[in-house]
JSON list of C-alpha atoms in Angstrom, two decimals:
[
{"chain": "A", "resi": 1, "resn": "MET", "atom": "CA", "xyz": [-37.05, -32.09, -120.95]},
{"chain": "A", "resi": 2, "resn": "LYS", "atom": "CA", "xyz": [-37.74, -28.43, -121.68]},
{"chain": "A", "resi": 3, "resn": "LYS", "atom": "CA", "xyz": [-37.03, -25.98, -118.86]},
{"chain": "A", "resi": 4, "resn": "ILE", "atom": "CA", "xyz": [-40.15, -24.76, -117.08]},
{"chain": "A", "resi": 5, "resn": "GLU", "atom": "CA", "xyz": [-39.75, -20.98, -117.03]},
{"chain": "A", "resi": 6, "resn": "LYS", "atom": "CA", "xyz": [-43.39, -19.91, -117.21]},
{"chain": "A", "resi": 7, "resn": "LEU", "atom": "CA", "xyz": [-46.01, -21.65, -115.15]},
{"chain": "A", "resi": 8, "resn": "LEU", "atom": "CA", "xyz": [-49.74, -20.98, -115.58]},
{"chain": "A", "resi": 9, "resn": "VAL", "atom": "CA", "xyz": [-52.01, -21.81, -112.65]},
{"chain": "A", "resi": 10, "resn": "ALA", "atom": "CA", "xyz": [-55.61, -21.60, -113.88]},
{"chain": "A", "resi": 11, "resn": "LEU", "atom": "CA", "xyz": [-57.98, -21.32, -110.93]},
{"chain": "A", "resi": 12, "resn": "ASP", "atom": "CA", "xyz": [-61.70, -21.59, -110.50]},
{"chain": "A", "resi": 13, "resn": "GLN", "atom": "CA", "xyz": [-63.33, -20.43, -107.27]},
{"chain": "A", "resi": 14, "resn": "SER", "atom": "CA", "xyz": [-65.14, -23.75, -106.87]},
{"chain": "A", "resi": 15, "resn": "GLU", "atom": "CA", "xyz": [-61.91, -25.72, -106.52]},
{"chain": "A", "resi": 16, "resn": "GLN", "atom": "CA", "xyz": [-59.40, -25.86, -103.67]},
{"chain": "A", "resi": 17, "resn": "PRO", "atom": "CA", "xyz": [-56.98, -23.14, -104.76]},
{"chain": "A", "resi": 18, "resn": "GLU", "atom": "CA", "xyz": [-54.54, -23.60, -101.87]},
{"chain": "A", "resi": 19, "resn": "ILE", "atom": "CA", "xyz": [-53.81, -27.20, -102.89]},
{"chain": "A", "resi": 20, "resn": "ILE", "atom": "CA", "xyz": [-53.43, -26.29, -106.56]},
{"chain": "A", "resi": 21, "resn": "MET", "atom": "CA", "xyz": [-51.24, -23.30, -105.70]},
{"chain": "A", "resi": 22, "resn": "ASN", "atom": "CA", "xyz": [-49.07, -25.48, -103.46]},
{"chain": "A", "resi": 23, "resn": "TYR", "atom": "CA", "xyz": [-48.17, -27.59, -106.50]},
{"chain": "A", "resi": 24, "resn": "GLY", "atom": "CA", "xyz": [-47.45, -24.44, -108.50]},
{"chain": "A", "resi": 25, "resn": "THR", "atom": "CA", "xyz": [-45.24, -22.97, -105.80]},
{"chain": "A", "resi": 26, "resn": "THR", "atom": "CA", "xyz": [-43.32, -26.23, -105.36]},
{"chain": "A", "resi": 27, "resn": "ILE", "atom": "CA", "xyz": [-42.63, -26.53, -109.09]},
{"chain": "A", "resi": 28, "resn": "ALA", "atom": "CA", "xyz": [-41.73, -22.83, -109.38]},
{"chain": "A", "resi": 29, "resn": "GLU", "atom": "CA", "xyz": [-39.22, -23.14, -106.54]},
{"chain": "A", "resi": 30, "resn": "ARG", "atom": "CA", "xyz": [-37.67, -26.27, -108.04]},
{"chain": "A", "resi": 31, "resn": "TYR", "atom": "CA", "xyz": [-37.30, -24.84, -111.56]},
{"chain": "A", "resi": 32, "resn": "ASN", "atom": "CA", "xyz": [-36.95, -21.15, -110.68]},
{"chain": "A", "resi": 33, "resn": "SER", "atom": "CA", "xyz": [-40.12, -20.44, -112.66]},
{"chain": "A", "resi": 34, "resn": "ASP", "atom": "CA", "xyz": [-42.43, -17.46, -112.78]},
{"chain": "A", "resi": 35, "resn": "ILE", "atom": "CA", "xyz": [-46.09, -18.06, -112.00]},
{"chain": "A", "resi": 36, "resn": "THR", "atom": "CA", "xyz": [-49.15, -16.53, -113.62]},
{"chain": "A", "resi": 37, "resn": "LEU", "atom": "CA", "xyz": [-52.38, -16.97, -111.70]},
{"chain": "A", "resi": 38, "resn": "LEU", "atom": "CA", "xyz": [-55.26, -16.91, -114.16]},
{"chain": "A", "resi": 39, "resn": "HIS", "atom": "CA", "xyz": [-58.98, -16.72, -113.53]},
{"chain": "A", "resi": 40, "resn": "ILE", "atom": "CA", "xyz": [-61.42, -16.51, -116.42]},
{"chain": "A", "resi": 41, "resn": "LEU", "atom": "CA", "xyz": [-64.78, -14.87, -115.82]},
{"chain": "A", "resi": 42, "resn": "PRO", "atom": "CA", "xyz": [-67.48, -16.45, -117.98]},
{"chain": "A", "resi": 43, "resn": "SER", "atom": "CA", "xyz": [-68.65, -14.43, -120.98]},
{"chain": "A", "resi": 44, "resn": "GLU", "atom": "CA", "xyz": [-72.19, -14.33, -119.54]},
{"chain": "A", "resi": 45, "resn": "ILE", "atom": "CA", "xyz": [-71.00, -11.80, -116.94]},
{"chain": "A", "resi": 46, "resn": "ARG", "atom": "CA", "xyz": [-71.08, -9.16, -119.67]},
{"chain": "A", "resi": 47, "resn": "TYR", "atom": "CA", "xyz": [-74.81, -9.62, -120.17]},
{"chain": "A", "resi": 48, "resn": "GLU", "atom": "CA", "xyz": [-76.16, -10.13, -116.66]},
{"chain": "A", "resi": 49, "resn": "GLU", "atom": "CA", "xyz": [-78.56, -7.57, -115.31]},
{"chain": "A", "resi": 50, "resn": "ASP", "atom": "CA", "xyz": [-78.41, -6.22, -111.79]},
{"chain": "A", "resi": 51, "resn": "THR", "atom": "CA", "xyz": [-81.53, -7.46, -110.03]},
{"chain": "A", "resi": 52, "resn": "GLY", "atom": "CA", "xyz": [-80.62, -5.97, -106.68]},
{"chain": "A", "resi": 53, "resn": "SER", "atom": "CA", "xyz": [-81.61, -2.60, -105.33]},
{"chain": "A", "resi": 54, "resn": "SER", "atom": "CA", "xyz": [-80.15, 0.43, -106.99]},
{"chain": "A", "resi": 55, "resn": "VAL", "atom": "CA", "xyz": [-77.02, 1.96, -105.55]},
{"chain": "A", "resi": 56, "resn": "ASN", "atom": "CA", "xyz": [-77.15, 5.61, -104.54]},
{"chain": "A", "resi": 57, "resn": "GLU", "atom": "CA", "xyz": [-75.23, 7.35, -107.27]},
{"chain": "A", "resi": 58, "resn": "VAL", "atom": "CA", "xyz": [-73.89, 10.87, -107.20]},
{"chain": "A", "resi": 59, "resn": "ASP", "atom": "CA", "xyz": [-75.12, 12.98, -110.09]},
{"chain": "A", "resi": 60, "resn": "THR", "atom": "CA", "xyz": [-71.91, 13.80, -111.96]},
{"chain": "A", "resi": 61, "resn": "GLY", "atom": "CA", "xyz": [-73.53, 14.78, -115.22]},
{"chain": "A", "resi": 62, "resn": "ILE", "atom": "CA", "xyz": [-71.97, 11.69, -116.80]},
{"chain": "A", "resi": 63, "resn": "LEU", "atom": "CA", "xyz": [-74.22, 8.92, -118.02]},
{"chain": "A", "resi": 64, "resn": "PRO", "atom": "CA", "xyz": [-74.15, 5.96, -115.61]},
{"chain": "A", "resi": 65, "resn": "SER", "atom": "CA", "xyz": [-72.64, 2.67, -116.68]},
{"chain": "A", "resi": 66, "resn": "PRO", "atom": "CA", "xyz": [-75.09, -0.05, -117.66]},
{"chain": "A", "resi": 67, "resn": "PRO", "atom": "CA", "xyz": [-75.76, -2.53, -114.83]},
{"chain": "A", "resi": 68, "resn": "SER", "atom": "CA", "xyz": [-73.94, -5.28, -116.74]},
{"chain": "A", "resi": 69, "resn": "VAL", "atom": "CA", "xyz": [-70.74, -3.21, -116.78]},
{"chain": "A", "resi": 70, "resn": "LYS", "atom": "CA", "xyz": [-71.00, -2.63, -113.03]},
{"chain": "A", "resi": 71, "resn": "LEU", "atom": "CA", "xyz": [-71.51, -6.35, -112.41]},
{"chain": "A", "resi": 72, "resn": "ALA", "atom": "CA", "xyz": [-68.57, -7.30, -114.63]},
{"chain": "A", "resi": 73, "resn": "GLU", "atom": "CA", "xyz": [-66.37, -4.73, -112.90]},
{"chain": "A", "resi": 74, "resn": "ALA", "atom": "CA", "xyz": [-67.42, -5.99, -109.45]},
{"chain": "A", "resi": 75, "resn": "ALA", "atom": "CA", "xyz": [-66.77, -9.62, -110.48]},
{"chain": "A", "resi": 76, "resn": "TYR", "atom": "CA", "xyz": [-63.36, -8.63, -111.87]},
{"chain": "A", "resi": 77, "resn": "LEU", "atom": "CA", "xyz": [-62.36, -6.85, -108.65]},
{"chain": "A", "resi": 78, "resn": "GLN", "atom": "CA", "xyz": [-63.58, -9.73, -106.50]},
{"chain": "A", "resi": 79, "resn": "ALA", "atom": "CA", "xyz": [-61.63, -12.27, -108.59]},
{"chain": "A", "resi": 80, "resn": "TYR", "atom": "CA", "xyz": [-58.50, -10.09, -108.60]},
{"chain": "A", "resi": 81, "resn": "ARG", "atom": "CA", "xyz": [-58.57, -9.70, -104.81]},
{"chain": "A", "resi": 82, "resn": "TRP", "atom": "CA", "xyz": [-59.14, -13.44, -104.45]},
{"chain": "A", "resi": 83, "resn": "LEU", "atom": "CA", "xyz": [-56.08, -14.16, -106.62]},
{"chain": "A", "resi": 84, "resn": "GLU", "atom": "CA", "xyz": [-54.04, -11.60, -104.67]},
{"chain": "A", "resi": 85, "resn": "SER", "atom": "CA", "xyz": [-54.72, -13.52, -101.47]},
{"chain": "A", "resi": 86, "resn": "ILE", "atom": "CA", "xyz": [-53.66, -16.78, -103.14]},
{"chain": "A", "resi": 87, "resn": "ALA", "atom": "CA", "xyz": [-50.52, -15.17, -104.60]},
{"chain": "A", "resi": 88, "resn": "LEU", "atom": "CA", "xyz": [-49.20, -14.35, -101.13]},
{"chain": "A", "resi": 89, "resn": "SER", "atom": "CA", "xyz": [-47.83, -17.88, -100.65]},
{"chain": "A", "resi": 90, "resn": "SER", "atom": "CA", "xyz": [-45.61, -17.68, -103.72]},
{"chain": "A", "resi": 91, "resn": "GLN", "atom": "CA", "xyz": [-44.68, -14.03, -103.24]},
{"chain": "A", "resi": 92, "resn": "LYS", "atom": "CA", "xyz": [-43.43, -14.79, -99.70]},
{"chain": "A", "resi": 93, "resn": "LYS", "atom": "CA", "xyz": [-41.01, -17.23, -101.34]},
{"chain": "A", "resi": 94, "resn": "ASN", "atom": "CA", "xyz": [-39.81, -14.52, -103.76]},
{"chain": "A", "resi": 95, "resn": "ILE", "atom": "CA", "xyz": [-41.43, -16.20, -106.76]},
{"chain": "A", "resi": 96, "resn": "ILE", "atom": "CA", "xyz": [-42.43, -13.72, -109.44]},
{"chain": "A", "resi": 97, "resn": "THR", "atom": "CA", "xyz": [-46.21, -14.04, -109.50]},
{"chain": "A", "resi": 98, "resn": "GLU", "atom": "CA", "xyz": [-48.45, -12.28, -112.00]},
{"chain": "A", "resi": 99, "resn": "ILE", "atom": "CA", "xyz": [-52.23, -12.06, -111.64]},
{"chain": "A", "resi": 100, "resn": "GLN", "atom": "CA", "xyz": [-54.54, -12.13, -114.64]},
{"chain": "A", "resi": 101, "resn": "VAL", "atom": "CA", "xyz": [-58.33, -11.93, -114.62]},
{"chain": "A", "resi": 102, "resn": "LEU", "atom": "CA", "xyz": [-59.95, -12.08, -118.04]},
{"chain": "A", "resi": 103, "resn": "VAL", "atom": "CA", "xyz": [-63.53, -11.99, -119.24]},
{"chain": "A", "resi": 104, "resn": "ALA", "atom": "CA", "xyz": [-64.06, -14.82, -121.71]},
{"chain": "A", "resi": 105, "resn": "THR", "atom": "CA", "xyz": [-64.97, -13.99, -125.28]},
{"chain": "A", "resi": 106, "resn": "ASP", "atom": "CA", "xyz": [-65.07, -17.74, -125.94]},
{"chain": "A", "resi": 107, "resn": "SER", "atom": "CA", "xyz": [-65.35, -20.69, -123.55]},
{"chain": "A", "resi": 108, "resn": "VAL", "atom": "CA", "xyz": [-63.27, -20.75, -120.37]},
{"chain": "A", "resi": 109, "resn": "PRO", "atom": "CA", "xyz": [-60.98, -23.62, -121.52]},
{"chain": "A", "resi": 110, "resn": "VAL", "atom": "CA", "xyz": [-60.39, -21.96, -124.89]},
{"chain": "A", "resi": 111, "resn": "GLU", "atom": "CA", "xyz": [-59.40, -18.74, -123.10]},
{"chain": "A", "resi": 112, "resn": "ILE", "atom": "CA", "xyz": [-56.94, -20.67, -120.91]},
{"chain": "A", "resi": 113, "resn": "LEU", "atom": "CA", "xyz": [-55.40, -22.29, -123.99]},
{"chain": "A", "resi": 114, "resn": "ASN", "atom": "CA", "xyz": [-55.24, -18.98, -125.89]},
{"chain": "A", "resi": 115, "resn": "TYR", "atom": "CA", "xyz": [-53.53, -17.30, -122.95]},
{"chain": "A", "resi": 116, "resn": "ALA", "atom": "CA", "xyz": [-51.04, -20.16, -122.63]},
{"chain": "A", "resi": 117, "resn": "GLU", "atom": "CA", "xyz": [-50.18, -20.07, -126.31]},
{"chain": "A", "resi": 118, "resn": "LYS", "atom": "CA", "xyz": [-49.87, -16.27, -126.57]},
{"chain": "A", "resi": 119, "resn": "ASN", "atom": "CA", "xyz": [-47.66, -16.12, -123.48]},
{"chain": "A", "resi": 120, "resn": "LYS", "atom": "CA", "xyz": [-45.51, -19.15, -124.31]},
{"chain": "A", "resi": 121, "resn": "ILE", "atom": "CA", "xyz": [-46.44, -21.00, -121.11]},
{"chain": "A", "resi": 122, "resn": "ASP", "atom": "CA", "xyz": [-44.30, -24.07, -120.38]},
{"chain": "A", "resi": 123, "resn": "LEU", "atom": "CA", "xyz": [-46.69, -25.85, -117.96]},
{"chain": "A", "resi": 124, "resn": "ILE", "atom": "CA", "xyz": [-50.38, -25.40, -117.15]},
{"chain": "A", "resi": 125, "resn": "ILE", "atom": "CA", "xyz": [-51.74, -26.45, -113.77]},
{"chain": "A", "resi": 126, "resn": "VAL", "atom": "CA", "xyz": [-55.51, -26.89, -113.54]},
{"chain": "A", "resi": 127, "resn": "GLY", "atom": "CA", "xyz": [-57.74, -28.33, -110.88]},
{"chain": "A", "resi": 128, "resn": "THR", "atom": "CA", "xyz": [-60.61, -30.73, -111.06]},
{"chain": "A", "resi": 129, "resn": "LYS", "atom": "CA", "xyz": [-63.33, -31.20, -108.51]},
{"chain": "A", "resi": 130, "resn": "ARG", "atom": "CA", "xyz": [-63.10, -34.11, -106.10]},
{"chain": "A", "resi": 131, "resn": "LYS", "atom": "CA", "xyz": [-65.57, -36.77, -107.16]},
{"chain": "A", "resi": 132, "resn": "THR", "atom": "CA", "xyz": [-66.69, -40.01, -105.56]},
{"chain": "A", "resi": 133, "resn": "GLY", "atom": "CA", "xyz": [-68.25, -43.15, -106.97]},
{"chain": "A", "resi": 134, "resn": "PRO", "atom": "CA", "xyz": [-68.77, -43.42, -110.73]},
{"chain": "A", "resi": 135, "resn": "GLU", "atom": "CA", "xyz": [-68.08, -39.68, -111.17]},
{"chain": "A", "resi": 136, "resn": "ARG", "atom": "CA", "xyz": [-64.48, -40.06, -109.99]},
{"chain": "A", "resi": 137, "resn": "VAL", "atom": "CA", "xyz": [-63.23, -41.19, -113.39]},
{"chain": "A", "resi": 138, "resn": "LEU", "atom": "CA", "xyz": [-64.49, -38.02, -115.04]},
{"chain": "A", "resi": 139, "resn": "LEU", "atom": "CA", "xyz": [-62.53, -34.79, -115.13]},
{"chain": "A", "resi": 140, "resn": "SER", "atom": "CA", "xyz": [-64.18, -31.41, -115.21]},
{"chain": "A", "resi": 141, "resn": "SER", "atom": "CA", "xyz": [-65.04, -30.23, -118.69]},
{"chain": "A", "resi": 142, "resn": "VAL", "atom": "CA", "xyz": [-62.48, -27.41, -118.39]},
{"chain": "A", "resi": 143, "resn": "ALA", "atom": "CA", "xyz": [-59.64, -29.73, -117.36]},
{"chain": "A", "resi": 144, "resn": "SER", "atom": "CA", "xyz": [-60.63, -32.27, -119.99]},
{"chain": "A", "resi": 145, "resn": "HIS", "atom": "CA", "xyz": [-60.65, -29.68, -122.78]},
{"chain": "A", "resi": 146, "resn": "VAL", "atom": "CA", "xyz": [-57.33, -28.17, -121.68]},
{"chain": "A", "resi": 147, "resn": "ILE", "atom": "CA", "xyz": [-55.70, -31.62, -121.54]},
{"chain": "A", "resi": 148, "resn": "THR", "atom": "CA", "xyz": [-57.01, -32.53, -124.97]},
{"chain": "A", "resi": 149, "resn": "HIS", "atom": "CA", "xyz": [-55.97, -29.35, -126.78]},
{"chain": "A", "resi": 150, "resn": "ALA", "atom": "CA", "xyz": [-52.97, -27.85, -124.96]},
{"chain": "A", "resi": 151, "resn": "GLN", "atom": "CA", "xyz": [-49.64, -27.49, -126.75]},
{"chain": "A", "resi": 152, "resn": "CYS", "atom": "CA", "xyz": [-47.67, -27.78, -123.51]},
{"chain": "A", "resi": 153, "resn": "PRO", "atom": "CA", "xyz": [-47.62, -30.20, -120.57]},
{"chain": "A", "resi": 154, "resn": "ILE", "atom": "CA", "xyz": [-50.55, -30.14, -118.12]},
{"chain": "A", "resi": 155, "resn": "LEU", "atom": "CA", "xyz": [-50.68, -30.99, -114.43]},
{"chain": "A", "resi": 156, "resn": "VAL", "atom": "CA", "xyz": [-54.18, -31.80, -113.15]},
{"chain": "A", "resi": 157, "resn": "VAL", "atom": "CA", "xyz": [-54.65, -31.48, -109.41]},
{"chain": "A", "resi": 158, "resn": "ARG", "atom": "CA", "xyz": [-57.64, -32.89, -107.57]}
]
């Protein structure tokens, strides 16, 4: 078995990140691995318009950013802070933990796979939503795509 040096934990805010991260931390401790927490913002964030009230802006003489840029920046900061809070559990155990928030230029699962390949990830951990009844045999489309196309082992946590 290949040594697990680089662990990618791909998180979605709709899943239970603490449970998924617990698996990542346990594996990282066992194999002395580094962890990368990855959250992919959907490509649509680049095109959304701000429908809320306008923010009071100071006139700096510089053209203001388009609303879509402000929304993407706000989403990025929110996701980064969210990952920072999740990273505390591994950082307290002295596990090197990197945080990455990317805006997709393709689909979310393709971005996860591209990141894993470019960064020579040894194991990807993804979550899938808890389902009941007939839905329980189905994985999320992201997890399913990652499992089907990844070049490294995958751990799916539900």
